[in-house]
Amino acid sequence: METSNETLAAPMPRVLIVDDTADHRDLQGRLLLGGGYEVTAAVDLRDARKQLDRALPDLVLLDVRLPDGNGIDFCRHLKSNPALDDVVVVLISSLEISAEAKDEGLDAGANDYLVRPMPKREFMARINRQIRLQQMRKCLTEAQVELERRVKERTQQLVAANAELRREIEERRRAEASLRESEDRFRVLAENARDLICLIDPRGRYEYVSPSYATILGFSLAEVRAMNPLDLVHPDDLALAGNWRECPAREFRVRKADGSWVWMEGCSYPVTWHGAAYVVGVMREIAERKRAEELLRALPQQILEAQEAERRRVSRDLHDSVNQLLASVRFRVETLEEVTANARPVVRETLDKAKELLETAMQEVRRISRNLRPGELDDLGLVPALRGAIEEFALRTRLRVDFKTDGLPDRLPASLELHLYRIVQEALSNVERHAAATAVSINLAGGRDGVRLDIQDDGRGLPAARAQAAAAGRKPGIGLLNLRERAAACGGGCELTTEPGTGLAIRVRVPWPVATGPKGANVGTKGAL
């Protein structure tokens, strides 16, 4: 005999085997376990009742003859209990195999009656069929419940829709009664509004224009009605104005009667009037807002200029005041050293340590002063100032820095030199603080299109989420934001590319300022620090 390889989908159906013969229980249990069933067993009816109290099975495989009762009577008892109505009962016997016994078992409510011996394949097939029938009955019951729920829900929806329809009919009656009053209110609103309001007919001609056209643009209403809707739009802004028949809020320039241009924000949308497709257009003057936006765009540059002015002042104070004080203290310590030449060794050691600390402090003050405002930048230009800053950075951090220049004039405008210097300074600061790099390459070159600055490190790069945000310009860090603002202040742009573990690449592109270009460019220089 062959074993059926048919299995059922999860969750595994639970089967309770009730049989007093161990061999039967073991054989049937192995077959059912192999078929994907969860199996528990009971040796008699008393044990079976305990198993049923613990957990209800999906199917009870019940021997007809048991030591403490008759399986057919127990089946009848199970089927009389409404709580067990979904449990499948399959009777099995090797002794009670007559037609009368089978009829009695099926009359008692058994779902099937099996006779031993039976091929294993047939045994599993009949058990699987009963489980499938049970699942189908459950699905049919659930479908019936769902159908009843939907019928009830739909009935409620129809009742609500009927009530809503009656309400809408009543509202429409009231709306029709107040239509003329509403039209009068609209005319009062349109003719007194500061916005420019128009109605355009299907042929593209003005059906109505509000008096604000004459007030703001200076044309007579008759002159406006004789125009095409796009006649007033600046030629360079026709693409911005878009499809005038259905246009979301856009900003564009509109011609006034005196020939000047005024910024407007306008939109249009289609409407149906008397069965025809019309267009409603609304425009609003935004000249003041444009001026405010210009001031706002200039604000970062003003902030940067204020920062540089403050840096210059603090740098000068450090050099002229703090550094002079430290030099004076060092002079007095040296004088004290001469006076105490024969003093005890501990005094000499203390003076030597004081001189060492003073020298460190003076160097630190000079470094801070240089970072705030390097004198080489004003006196010698961008490339010498960068070379000095990079040498100091490489000496302090022990990182290898490869610095190359090519095609640059001897001097660039002071503001451009300053911004490029600060970009390199900020990039090196980020490398020192965050990158965990061992080498940095800096390429500064002039070309036909302007100045190119490329900075690449071999560090760990930016985390994926921060790199995506930085590339999209969303909430970058303060350092990255400074890079973009300084590049934008020069009329250029800054791009960041990074992969975790491969470092960060910064690409800055700045156009040549007016009266500056690749003419007179220096021969390229390079070097590793």
Short mmCIF file of C-alpha atoms in Angstrom, two decimals:
data_model
loop_
_atom_site.label_atom_id
_atom_site.label_comp_id
_atom_site.label_asym_id
_atom_site.label_seq_id
_atom_site.Cartn_x
_atom_site.Cartn_y
_atom_site.Cartn_z
CA MET A 1 0.00 0.00 0.00
CA GLU A 2 1.18 3.54 -0.81
CA THR A 3 0.98 6.61 1.37
CA SER A 4 -0.84 9.67 -0.01
CA ASN A 5 1.48 12.64 -0.43
CA GLU A 6 -1.42 15.11 -0.37
CA THR A 7 -0.93 17.81 2.28
CA LEU A 8 -3.08 20.68 3.41
CA ALA A 9 -2.15 24.32 3.68
CA ALA A 10 -1.36 25.92 7.05
CA PRO A 11 -2.68 26.21 9.65
CA MET A 12 -2.41 22.47 10.31
CA PRO A 13 -5.83 20.85 10.99
CA ARG A 14 -6.05 19.14 14.39
CA VAL A 15 -7.11 15.47 14.58
CA LEU A 16 -8.06 13.54 17.74
CA ILE A 17 -7.55 9.75 17.38
CA VAL A 18 -9.67 7.71 19.85
CA ASP A 19 -8.57 4.05 19.72
CA ASP A 20 -7.65 1.53 22.41
CA THR A 21 -5.22 -0.32 20.13
CA ALA A 22 -1.74 1.18 20.24
CA ASP A 23 -0.75 -0.12 16.80
CA HIS A 24 -3.78 1.52 15.23
CA ARG A 25 -3.10 4.80 17.00
CA ASP A 26 0.57 4.79 15.97
CA LEU A 27 -0.09 3.92 12.31
CA GLN A 28 -2.90 6.43 11.92
CA GLY A 29 -0.89 9.10 13.76
CA ARG A 30 2.15 8.67 11.50
CA LEU A 31 0.00 8.89 8.38
CA LEU A 32 -1.75 12.04 9.58
CA LEU A 33 1.47 13.70 10.74
CA GLY A 34 3.00 12.97 7.36
CA GLY A 35 -0.04 14.52 5.70
CA GLY A 36 0.39 17.83 7.52
CA TYR A 37 -1.95 17.32 10.47
CA GLU A 38 -1.55 18.07 14.16
CA VAL A 39 -2.38 14.82 16.02
CA THR A 40 -3.47 14.04 19.58
CA ALA A 41 -4.61 10.62 20.82
CA ALA A 42 -6.95 9.12 23.44
CA VAL A 43 -7.16 5.47 24.53
CA ASP A 44 -10.83 5.50 25.56
CA LEU A 45 -13.92 7.72 25.74
CA ARG A 46 -13.01 9.13 29.15
CA ASP A 47 -9.63 10.22 27.83
CA ALA A 48 -11.34 11.61 24.70
CA ARG A 49 -13.64 13.83 26.79
CA LYS A 50 -10.61 15.27 28.59
CA GLN A 51 -8.92 15.99 25.26
CA LEU A 52 -12.09 17.72 23.97
CA ASP A 53 -12.26 19.89 27.10
CA ARG A 54 -8.69 21.07 26.51
CA ALA A 55 -9.03 22.01 22.84
CA LEU A 56 -11.53 21.32 20.09
CA PRO A 57 -10.10 19.34 17.15
CA ASP A 58 -11.13 19.77 13.54
CA LEU A 59 -11.71 16.01 13.17
CA VAL A 60 -12.29 13.05 15.58
CA LEU A 61 -11.18 9.64 14.25
CA LEU A 62 -13.29 7.42 16.51
CA ASP A 63 -13.03 3.64 16.92
CA VAL A 64 -16.47 2.00 17.16
CA ARG A 65 -15.58 -0.51 19.89
CA LEU A 66 -13.90 0.99 22.96
CA PRO A 67 -13.36 -0.42 26.48
CA ASP A 68 -15.68 2.08 28.17
CA GLY A 69 -18.40 2.55 25.57
CA ASN A 70 -19.62 2.46 22.02
CA GLY A 71 -18.12 4.89 19.50
CA ILE A 72 -21.46 5.29 17.66
CA ASP A 73 -23.20 6.39 20.86
CA PHE A 74 -20.34 8.81 21.59
CA CYS A 75 -20.65 10.20 18.06
CA ARG A 76 -24.38 10.76 18.60
CA HIS A 77 -23.53 12.58 21.87
CA LEU A 78 -20.98 14.79 20.10
CA LYS A 79 -23.35 15.71 17.27
CA SER A 80 -26.10 16.69 19.72
CA ASN A 81 -23.87 19.40 21.20
CA PRO A 82 -24.21 22.72 19.21
CA ALA A 83 -20.73 23.80 20.37
CA LEU A 84 -19.27 20.79 18.52
CA ASP A 85 -21.30 21.24 15.37
CA ASP A 86 -18.21 22.11 13.25
CA VAL A 87 -16.21 19.05 14.45
CA VAL A 88 -15.97 16.29 11.84
CA VAL A 89 -16.48 12.74 13.24
CA VAL A 90 -15.16 9.78 11.25
CA LEU A 91 -15.95 6.30 12.60
CA ILE A 92 -13.48 3.45 11.96
CA SER A 93 -13.66 -0.25 12.76
CA SER A 94 -12.25 -3.61 11.74
CA LEU A 95 -15.08 -5.56 13.40
CA GLU A 96 -18.26 -3.56 12.92
CA ILE A 97 -18.13 -3.64 9.12
CA SER A 98 -21.68 -4.66 8.17
CA ALA A 99 -23.94 -2.40 6.16
CA GLU A 100 -26.25 -2.14 9.16
CA ALA A 101 -23.34 -0.90 11.35
CA LYS A 102 -22.35 1.69 8.74
CA ASP A 103 -25.95 2.91 8.42
CA GLU A 104 -26.23 3.19 12.21
CA GLY A 105 -23.01 5.19 12.42
CA LEU A 106 -24.00 7.56 9.63
CA ASP A 107 -27.48 7.97 11.17
CA ALA A 108 -25.76 8.92 14.44
CA GLY A 109 -24.23 11.91 12.61
CA ALA A 110 -20.85 10.52 11.55
CA ASN A 111 -19.41 12.25 8.52
CA ASP A 112 -17.82 9.03 7.25
CA TYR A 113 -17.39 5.37 8.22
CA LEU A 114 -14.05 3.68 7.49
CA VAL A 115 -13.44 -0.07 7.48
CA ARG A 116 -10.08 -1.57 8.37
CA PRO A 117 -7.93 -2.75 6.68
CA MET A 118 -7.84 0.11 4.21
CA PRO A 119 -5.13 1.30 1.79
CA LYS A 120 -3.16 4.18 3.25
CA ARG A 121 -3.77 6.36 0.17
CA GLU A 122 -7.54 5.85 0.44
CA PHE A 123 -7.40 6.50 4.20
CA MET A 124 -5.63 9.85 3.72
CA ALA A 125 -7.81 10.80 0.76
CA ARG A 126 -11.04 10.29 2.74
CA ILE A 127 -9.67 12.18 5.76
CA ASN A 128 -8.52 15.04 3.48
CA ARG A 129 -11.91 15.13 1.78
CA GLN A 130 -13.70 15.51 5.12
CA ILE A 131 -11.38 18.34 6.12
CA ARG A 132 -11.93 20.08 2.77
CA LEU A 133 -15.71 19.67 3.14
CA GLN A 134 -15.47 21.14 6.64
CA GLN A 135 -13.46 24.13 5.31
CA MET A 136 -15.98 24.61 2.49
CA ARG A 137 -18.86 24.60 5.00
CA LYS A 138 -17.03 27.21 7.06
CA CYS A 139 -16.39 29.34 3.96
CA LEU A 140 -20.05 29.07 2.94
CA THR A 141 -21.15 30.08 6.42
CA GLU A 142 -18.78 33.04 6.45
CA ALA A 143 -19.90 34.02 2.95
CA GLN A 144 -23.54 33.90 4.00
CA VAL A 145 -22.81 36.05 7.06
CA GLU A 146 -20.85 38.50 4.90
CA LEU A 147 -23.66 38.58 2.32
CA GLU A 148 -26.23 39.33 5.00
CA ARG A 149 -23.95 42.04 6.38
CA ARG A 150 -23.53 43.62 2.97
CA VAL A 151 -27.25 43.47 2.25
CA LYS A 152 -27.94 45.17 5.55
CA GLU A 153 -25.21 47.75 4.91
CA ARG A 154 -26.46 48.42 1.38
CA THR A 155 -30.01 48.80 2.67
CA GLN A 156 -28.80 51.37 5.17
CA GLN A 157 -26.87 53.15 2.40
CA LEU A 158 -29.95 53.27 0.19
CA VAL A 159 -32.02 54.66 3.05
CA ALA A 160 -29.34 57.28 3.72
CA ALA A 161 -29.04 58.05 -0.01
CA ASN A 162 -32.80 58.49 -0.27
CA ALA A 163 -32.74 60.89 2.65
CA GLU A 164 -29.74 62.70 1.13
CA LEU A 165 -31.57 62.95 -2.20
CA ARG A 166 -34.57 64.53 -0.56
CA ARG A 167 -32.27 66.93 1.26
CA GLU A 168 -30.45 67.84 -1.97
CA ILE A 169 -33.75 68.47 -3.75
CA GLU A 170 -34.77 70.82 -0.99
CA GLU A 171 -31.39 72.55 -1.04
CA ARG A 172 -31.59 72.96 -4.81
CA ARG A 173 -34.96 74.62 -4.48
CA ARG A 174 -33.48 77.05 -1.97
CA ALA A 175 -30.39 77.57 -4.18
CA GLU A 176 -32.51 78.38 -7.22
CA ALA A 177 -34.51 80.83 -5.14
CA SER A 178 -31.35 82.66 -4.04
CA LEU A 179 -29.45 82.46 -7.36
CA ARG A 180 -30.17 86.03 -8.47
CA GLU A 181 -29.20 87.36 -5.06
CA SER A 182 -25.92 85.38 -5.26
CA GLU A 183 -25.16 86.82 -8.70
CA ASP A 184 -25.63 90.31 -7.36
CA ARG A 185 -23.23 89.61 -4.50
CA PHE A 186 -20.63 88.24 -6.93
CA ARG A 187 -20.82 91.37 -9.07
CA VAL A 188 -20.33 93.57 -6.01
CA LEU A 189 -17.34 91.45 -4.97
CA ALA A 190 -15.72 91.28 -8.42
CA GLU A 191 -16.11 94.97 -9.19
CA ASN A 192 -14.60 96.06 -5.88
CA ALA A 193 -11.81 93.50 -5.54
CA ARG A 194 -8.14 94.43 -5.95
CA ASP A 195 -7.56 91.15 -7.82
CA LEU A 196 -7.92 91.14 -11.60
CA ILE A 197 -10.85 88.85 -12.43
CA CYS A 198 -11.96 87.87 -15.92
CA LEU A 199 -14.29 85.47 -17.71
CA ILE A 200 -13.16 84.15 -21.11
CA ASP A 201 -15.62 82.69 -23.61
CA PRO A 202 -15.08 79.49 -25.67
CA ARG A 203 -13.60 81.54 -28.54
CA GLY A 204 -10.83 82.89 -26.31
CA ARG A 205 -12.25 86.40 -25.94
CA TYR A 206 -12.93 88.31 -22.78
CA GLU A 207 -16.56 88.01 -21.75
CA TYR A 208 -16.02 89.98 -18.54
CA VAL A 209 -13.11 91.88 -16.97
CA SER A 210 -13.20 93.45 -13.54
CA PRO A 211 -12.63 97.21 -13.11
CA SER A 212 -9.30 96.40 -11.38
CA TYR A 213 -7.80 95.82 -14.85
CA ALA A 214 -8.19 99.54 -15.52
CA THR A 215 -7.12 100.53 -12.00
CA ILE A 216 -3.89 98.49 -11.90
CA LEU A 217 -2.85 98.16 -15.56
CA GLY A 218 -4.13 101.51 -16.81
CA PHE A 219 -5.98 100.15 -19.87
CA SER A 220 -9.62 100.90 -20.43
CA LEU A 221 -11.94 97.90 -20.07
CA ALA A 222 -12.79 98.16 -23.79
CA GLU A 223 -9.07 97.92 -24.67
CA VAL A 224 -8.66 94.83 -22.49
CA ARG A 225 -11.71 93.11 -24.00
CA ALA A 226 -10.23 93.58 -27.48
CA MET A 227 -7.02 91.72 -26.48
CA ASN A 228 -6.09 88.06 -26.46
CA PRO A 229 -5.59 86.76 -22.90
CA LEU A 230 -1.85 86.24 -23.55
CA ASP A 231 -1.28 89.64 -25.19
CA LEU A 232 -0.49 91.16 -21.80
CA VAL A 233 2.04 88.47 -20.75
CA HIS A 234 5.78 89.16 -21.13
CA PRO A 235 7.21 87.16 -24.09
CA ASP A 236 9.80 85.52 -21.83
CA ASP A 237 7.07 84.38 -19.42
CA LEU A 238 4.66 82.78 -21.88
CA ALA A 239 5.92 79.34 -20.89
CA LEU A 240 5.41 80.22 -17.20
CA ALA A 241 1.86 81.36 -17.88
CA GLY A 242 1.19 77.92 -19.36
CA ASN A 243 -2.16 76.91 -20.82
CA TRP A 244 -4.35 79.85 -19.95
CA ARG A 245 -7.48 77.68 -20.20
CA GLU A 246 -6.43 75.69 -17.12
CA CYS A 247 -3.42 76.99 -15.28
CA PRO A 248 -2.44 76.49 -11.61
CA ALA A 249 -1.00 79.36 -9.65
CA ARG A 250 1.97 80.77 -11.63
CA GLU A 251 4.07 83.92 -11.45
CA PHE A 252 4.65 86.00 -14.60
CA ARG A 253 5.01 89.60 -15.76
CA VAL A 254 2.12 91.58 -17.23
CA ARG A 255 2.35 94.71 -19.38
CA LYS A 256 0.84 97.97 -18.16
CA ALA A 257 -0.54 100.71 -20.36
CA ASP A 258 2.63 102.80 -19.89
CA GLY A 259 4.80 99.97 -21.23
CA SER A 260 6.22 98.92 -17.88
CA TRP A 261 5.94 95.37 -16.51
CA VAL A 262 4.45 94.30 -13.21
CA TRP A 263 4.76 90.89 -11.54
CA MET A 264 1.48 89.00 -11.15
CA GLU A 265 0.45 85.69 -9.66
CA GLY A 266 -2.37 84.21 -11.69
CA CYS A 267 -4.42 81.08 -12.15
CA SER A 268 -7.28 79.98 -14.36
CA TYR A 269 -9.77 77.14 -14.32
CA PRO A 270 -12.57 75.96 -16.60
CA VAL A 271 -16.24 76.46 -15.75
CA THR A 272 -19.47 75.63 -17.53
CA TRP A 273 -21.85 78.51 -18.07
CA HIS A 274 -25.06 78.22 -20.08
CA GLY A 275 -23.87 74.83 -21.30
CA ALA A 276 -20.61 76.16 -22.78
CA ALA A 277 -16.98 75.86 -21.59
CA TYR A 278 -15.74 79.17 -20.19
CA VAL A 279 -12.56 80.02 -18.28
CA VAL A 280 -12.29 82.07 -15.09
CA GLY A 281 -8.98 83.88 -14.58
CA VAL A 282 -7.70 85.60 -11.45
CA MET A 283 -4.49 87.65 -11.15
CA ARG A 284 -2.95 89.43 -8.18
CA GLU A 285 -0.13 91.95 -8.16
CA ILE A 286 2.91 90.62 -6.25
CA ALA A 287 5.46 93.37 -6.84
CA GLU A 288 5.97 93.90 -3.10
CA ARG A 289 6.40 90.19 -2.54
CA LYS A 290 8.97 90.02 -5.32
CA ARG A 291 10.94 92.82 -3.72
CA ALA A 292 10.78 91.00 -0.38
CA GLU A 293 12.01 87.81 -2.04
CA GLU A 294 14.95 89.70 -3.54
CA LEU A 295 15.83 91.02 -0.10
CA LEU A 296 15.48 87.53 1.34
CA ARG A 297 17.76 86.06 -1.33
CA ALA A 298 20.35 88.69 -0.49
CA LEU A 299 20.12 87.93 3.22
CA PRO A 300 22.53 84.91 3.24
CA GLN A 301 25.17 87.00 1.48
CA GLN A 302 24.68 89.80 3.97
CA ILE A 303 24.99 87.30 6.82
CA LEU A 304 28.19 85.91 5.33
CA GLU A 305 29.59 89.44 4.93
CA ALA A 306 28.69 90.23 8.55
CA GLN A 307 30.36 87.02 9.68
CA GLU A 308 33.51 87.84 7.75
CA ALA A 309 33.60 91.35 9.16
CA GLU A 310 33.30 89.94 12.67
CA ARG A 311 35.98 87.32 11.92
CA ARG A 312 38.27 90.10 10.66
CA ARG A 313 37.67 92.15 13.82
CA VAL A 314 38.25 89.21 16.18
CA SER A 315 41.34 88.14 14.24
CA ARG A 316 42.76 91.65 14.47
CA ASP A 317 42.00 91.80 18.21
CA LEU A 318 43.70 88.45 18.77
CA HIS A 319 46.77 89.57 16.88
CA ASP A 320 46.99 93.10 18.23
CA SER A 321 45.88 92.48 21.79
CA VAL A 322 45.98 88.90 23.03
CA ASN A 323 49.11 87.91 21.13
CA GLN A 324 50.90 91.10 22.28
CA LEU A 325 49.95 90.35 25.88
CA LEU A 326 51.26 86.80 25.57
CA ALA A 327 54.51 88.12 24.04
CA SER A 328 54.89 90.53 26.94
CA VAL A 329 54.36 87.72 29.44
CA ARG A 330 56.95 85.59 27.63
CA PHE A 331 59.46 88.48 27.79
CA ARG A 332 58.90 88.79 31.54
CA VAL A 333 59.28 85.04 32.01
CA GLU A 334 62.57 85.15 30.11
CA THR A 335 63.69 88.07 32.31
CA LEU A 336 62.69 86.09 35.40
CA GLU A 337 64.65 83.13 34.01
CA GLU A 338 67.80 85.26 33.83
CA VAL A 339 67.29 86.59 37.37
CA THR A 340 66.80 83.10 38.78
CA ALA A 341 69.68 81.48 36.91
CA ASN A 342 71.07 80.11 40.19
CA ALA A 343 67.71 79.20 41.67
CA ARG A 344 66.70 75.70 42.69
CA PRO A 345 66.01 73.17 39.87
CA VAL A 346 62.29 73.11 40.63
CA VAL A 347 62.09 76.85 39.91
CA ARG A 348 63.95 76.39 36.62
CA GLU A 349 61.64 73.54 35.61
CA THR A 350 58.56 75.63 36.43
CA LEU A 351 59.85 78.54 34.32
CA ASP A 352 60.67 76.22 31.41
CA LYS A 353 57.15 74.74 31.58
CA ALA A 354 55.64 78.25 31.68
CA LYS A 355 57.65 79.25 28.58
CA GLU A 356 56.50 76.10 26.80
CA LEU A 357 52.84 76.77 27.66
CA LEU A 358 53.17 80.41 26.57
CA GLU A 359 54.67 79.35 23.23
CA THR A 360 51.81 76.82 22.73
CA ALA A 361 49.25 79.50 23.58
CA MET A 362 50.82 81.98 21.14
CA GLN A 363 50.84 79.37 18.38
CA GLU A 364 47.20 78.52 19.10
CA VAL A 365 46.24 82.21 19.04
CA ARG A 366 48.05 82.61 15.71
CA ARG A 367 46.26 79.52 14.35
CA ILE A 368 42.87 80.79 15.48
CA SER A 369 43.61 84.25 14.09
CA ARG A 370 44.69 82.73 10.79
CA ASN A 371 41.54 80.59 10.56
CA LEU A 372 39.41 83.61 11.27
CA ARG A 373 41.10 85.78 8.62
CA PRO A 374 44.32 84.59 6.97
CA GLY A 375 46.64 87.44 6.14
CA GLU A 376 48.01 85.54 3.12
CA LEU A 377 44.59 85.70 1.50
CA ASP A 378 44.58 89.50 1.47
CA ASP A 379 48.29 89.91 0.73
CA LEU A 380 49.18 87.04 -1.61
CA GLY A 381 45.93 85.65 -2.96
CA LEU A 382 43.92 82.44 -2.89
CA VAL A 383 46.48 79.80 -3.87
CA PRO A 384 49.23 80.80 -1.35
CA ALA A 385 46.62 81.16 1.39
CA LEU A 386 45.19 77.70 0.62
CA ARG A 387 48.66 76.17 0.50
CA GLY A 388 49.46 77.58 3.93
CA ALA A 389 46.15 76.42 5.42
CA ILE A 390 46.57 72.94 3.91
CA GLU A 391 50.14 72.64 5.22
CA GLU A 392 48.95 73.56 8.71
CA PHE A 393 46.04 71.07 8.42
CA ALA A 394 48.29 68.23 7.23
CA LEU A 395 50.84 68.92 9.99
CA ARG A 396 48.13 68.99 12.68
CA THR A 397 46.08 65.98 11.53
CA ARG A 398 48.89 63.91 9.92
CA LEU A 399 46.64 63.33 6.88
CA ARG A 400 48.03 63.22 3.34
CA VAL A 401 46.62 66.14 1.33
CA ASP A 402 47.18 66.33 -2.45
CA PHE A 403 46.66 69.93 -3.60
CA LYS A 404 46.69 70.82 -7.32
CA THR A 405 45.94 74.09 -9.13
CA ASP A 406 45.75 74.90 -12.81
CA GLY A 407 44.56 77.70 -15.10
CA LEU A 408 43.87 80.37 -12.46
CA PRO A 409 44.68 84.10 -12.81
CA ASP A 410 47.13 85.60 -10.35
CA ARG A 411 44.29 87.14 -8.39
CA LEU A 412 40.52 86.67 -8.32
CA PRO A 413 38.00 89.14 -6.90
CA ALA A 414 38.39 89.33 -3.13
CA SER A 415 34.90 88.01 -2.43
CA LEU A 416 35.41 84.98 -4.71
CA GLU A 417 38.78 84.20 -3.15
CA LEU A 418 37.27 84.43 0.30
CA HIS A 419 34.32 82.14 -0.48
CA LEU A 420 36.52 79.50 -2.14
CA TYR A 421 38.95 79.65 0.79
CA ARG A 422 36.09 79.18 3.27
CA ILE A 423 34.68 76.25 1.26
CA VAL A 424 38.03 74.45 1.42
CA GLN A 425 38.38 75.35 5.10
CA GLU A 426 34.89 73.99 5.92
CA ALA A 427 35.49 70.82 3.87
CA LEU A 428 38.77 70.11 5.68
CA SER A 429 37.07 70.74 9.02
CA ASN A 430 34.39 68.17 8.14
CA VAL A 431 37.09 65.66 7.13
CA GLU A 432 38.89 66.16 10.43
CA ARG A 433 35.77 65.84 12.57
CA HIS A 434 33.69 63.22 10.80
CA ALA A 435 35.34 61.41 7.89
CA ALA A 436 37.95 59.17 9.60
CA ALA A 437 39.96 59.62 6.38
CA THR A 438 43.64 59.02 5.66
CA ALA A 439 44.00 61.16 2.52
CA VAL A 440 42.34 64.16 0.85
CA SER A 441 42.72 65.47 -2.70
CA ILE A 442 41.95 69.10 -3.63
CA ASN A 443 41.87 70.25 -7.26
CA LEU A 444 41.38 73.95 -8.00
CA ALA A 445 41.33 74.89 -11.68
CA GLY A 446 40.12 77.57 -14.02
CA GLY A 447 38.48 76.69 -17.32
CA ARG A 448 36.39 78.13 -20.09
CA ASP A 449 33.22 78.03 -17.98
CA GLY A 450 34.67 79.26 -14.70
CA VAL A 451 36.41 77.99 -11.57
CA ARG A 452 36.25 74.31 -10.64
CA LEU A 453 36.93 73.09 -7.11
CA ASP A 454 36.88 69.32 -6.41
CA ILE A 455 37.52 67.92 -2.93
CA GLN A 456 37.61 64.15 -2.35
CA ASP A 457 38.43 62.19 0.80
CA ASP A 458 38.77 58.44 1.37
CA GLY A 459 36.78 58.39 4.58
CA ARG A 460 33.55 56.63 5.52
CA GLY A 461 31.26 59.01 3.63
CA LEU A 462 27.82 60.09 4.76
CA PRO A 463 25.16 57.72 6.14
CA ALA A 464 22.63 56.74 3.44
CA ALA A 465 19.70 58.75 4.87
CA ARG A 466 21.82 61.88 5.38
CA ALA A 467 23.42 61.52 1.94
CA GLN A 468 19.99 61.38 0.25
CA ALA A 469 18.83 64.43 2.21
CA ALA A 470 22.02 66.34 1.36
CA ALA A 471 21.78 65.44 -2.34
CA ALA A 472 18.16 66.59 -2.44
CA GLY A 473 18.94 69.78 -0.49
CA ARG A 474 16.70 68.77 2.44
CA LYS A 475 17.91 69.71 5.93
CA PRO A 476 21.67 69.25 5.37
CA GLY A 477 24.10 69.73 8.23
CA ILE A 478 25.33 73.21 9.10
CA GLY A 479 28.70 72.59 7.39
CA LEU A 480 27.13 71.34 4.16
CA LEU A 481 24.65 74.21 4.22
CA ASN A 482 27.55 76.68 4.51
CA LEU A 483 29.20 75.13 1.45
CA ARG A 484 26.05 75.58 -0.64
CA GLU A 485 25.43 79.13 0.59
CA ARG A 486 28.98 80.22 -0.22
CA ALA A 487 28.86 78.63 -3.68
CA ALA A 488 25.50 80.29 -4.32
CA ALA A 489 26.91 83.63 -3.15
CA CYS A 490 29.41 83.38 -6.03
CA GLY A 491 26.67 82.58 -8.52
CA GLY A 492 27.64 78.90 -8.64
CA GLY A 493 26.60 75.60 -7.17
CA CYS A 494 27.84 72.81 -4.91
CA GLU A 495 27.15 69.09 -5.40
CA LEU A 496 27.86 66.27 -2.97
CA THR A 497 28.29 62.62 -3.94
CA THR A 498 29.00 59.87 -1.46
CA GLU A 499 28.80 56.15 -0.92
CA PRO A 500 29.21 54.62 2.57
CA GLY A 501 32.83 53.59 2.96
CA THR A 502 34.11 55.36 -0.18
CA GLY A 503 34.41 58.91 1.09
CA LEU A 504 32.73 62.19 0.21
CA ALA A 505 33.21 64.13 -3.04
CA ILE A 506 32.45 67.87 -3.13
CA ARG A 507 32.12 69.53 -6.55
CA VAL A 508 31.94 73.34 -6.68
CA ARG A 509 31.42 75.17 -9.96
CA VAL A 510 31.57 78.98 -10.06
CA PRO A 511 31.34 81.13 -13.22
CA TRP A 512 33.99 83.72 -13.98
CA PRO A 513 33.10 87.10 -12.49
CA VAL A 514 32.73 90.07 -14.81
CA ALA A 515 36.14 91.34 -16.07
CA THR A 516 37.76 88.09 -14.91
CA GLY A 517 38.50 84.98 -16.90
CA PRO A 518 41.02 82.39 -17.87
CA LYS A 519 43.34 85.03 -19.34
CA GLY A 520 46.58 85.41 -17.45
CA ALA A 521 46.09 82.11 -15.69
CA ASN A 522 48.92 80.67 -13.65
CA VAL A 523 50.74 77.54 -14.69
CA GLY A 524 49.39 74.63 -12.71
CA THR A 525 50.98 73.66 -9.43
CA LYS A 526 50.58 70.53 -7.43
CA GLY A 527 51.96 68.86 -4.41
CA ALA A 528 51.28 66.40 -1.65
CA LEU A 529 51.41 67.42 1.98
#
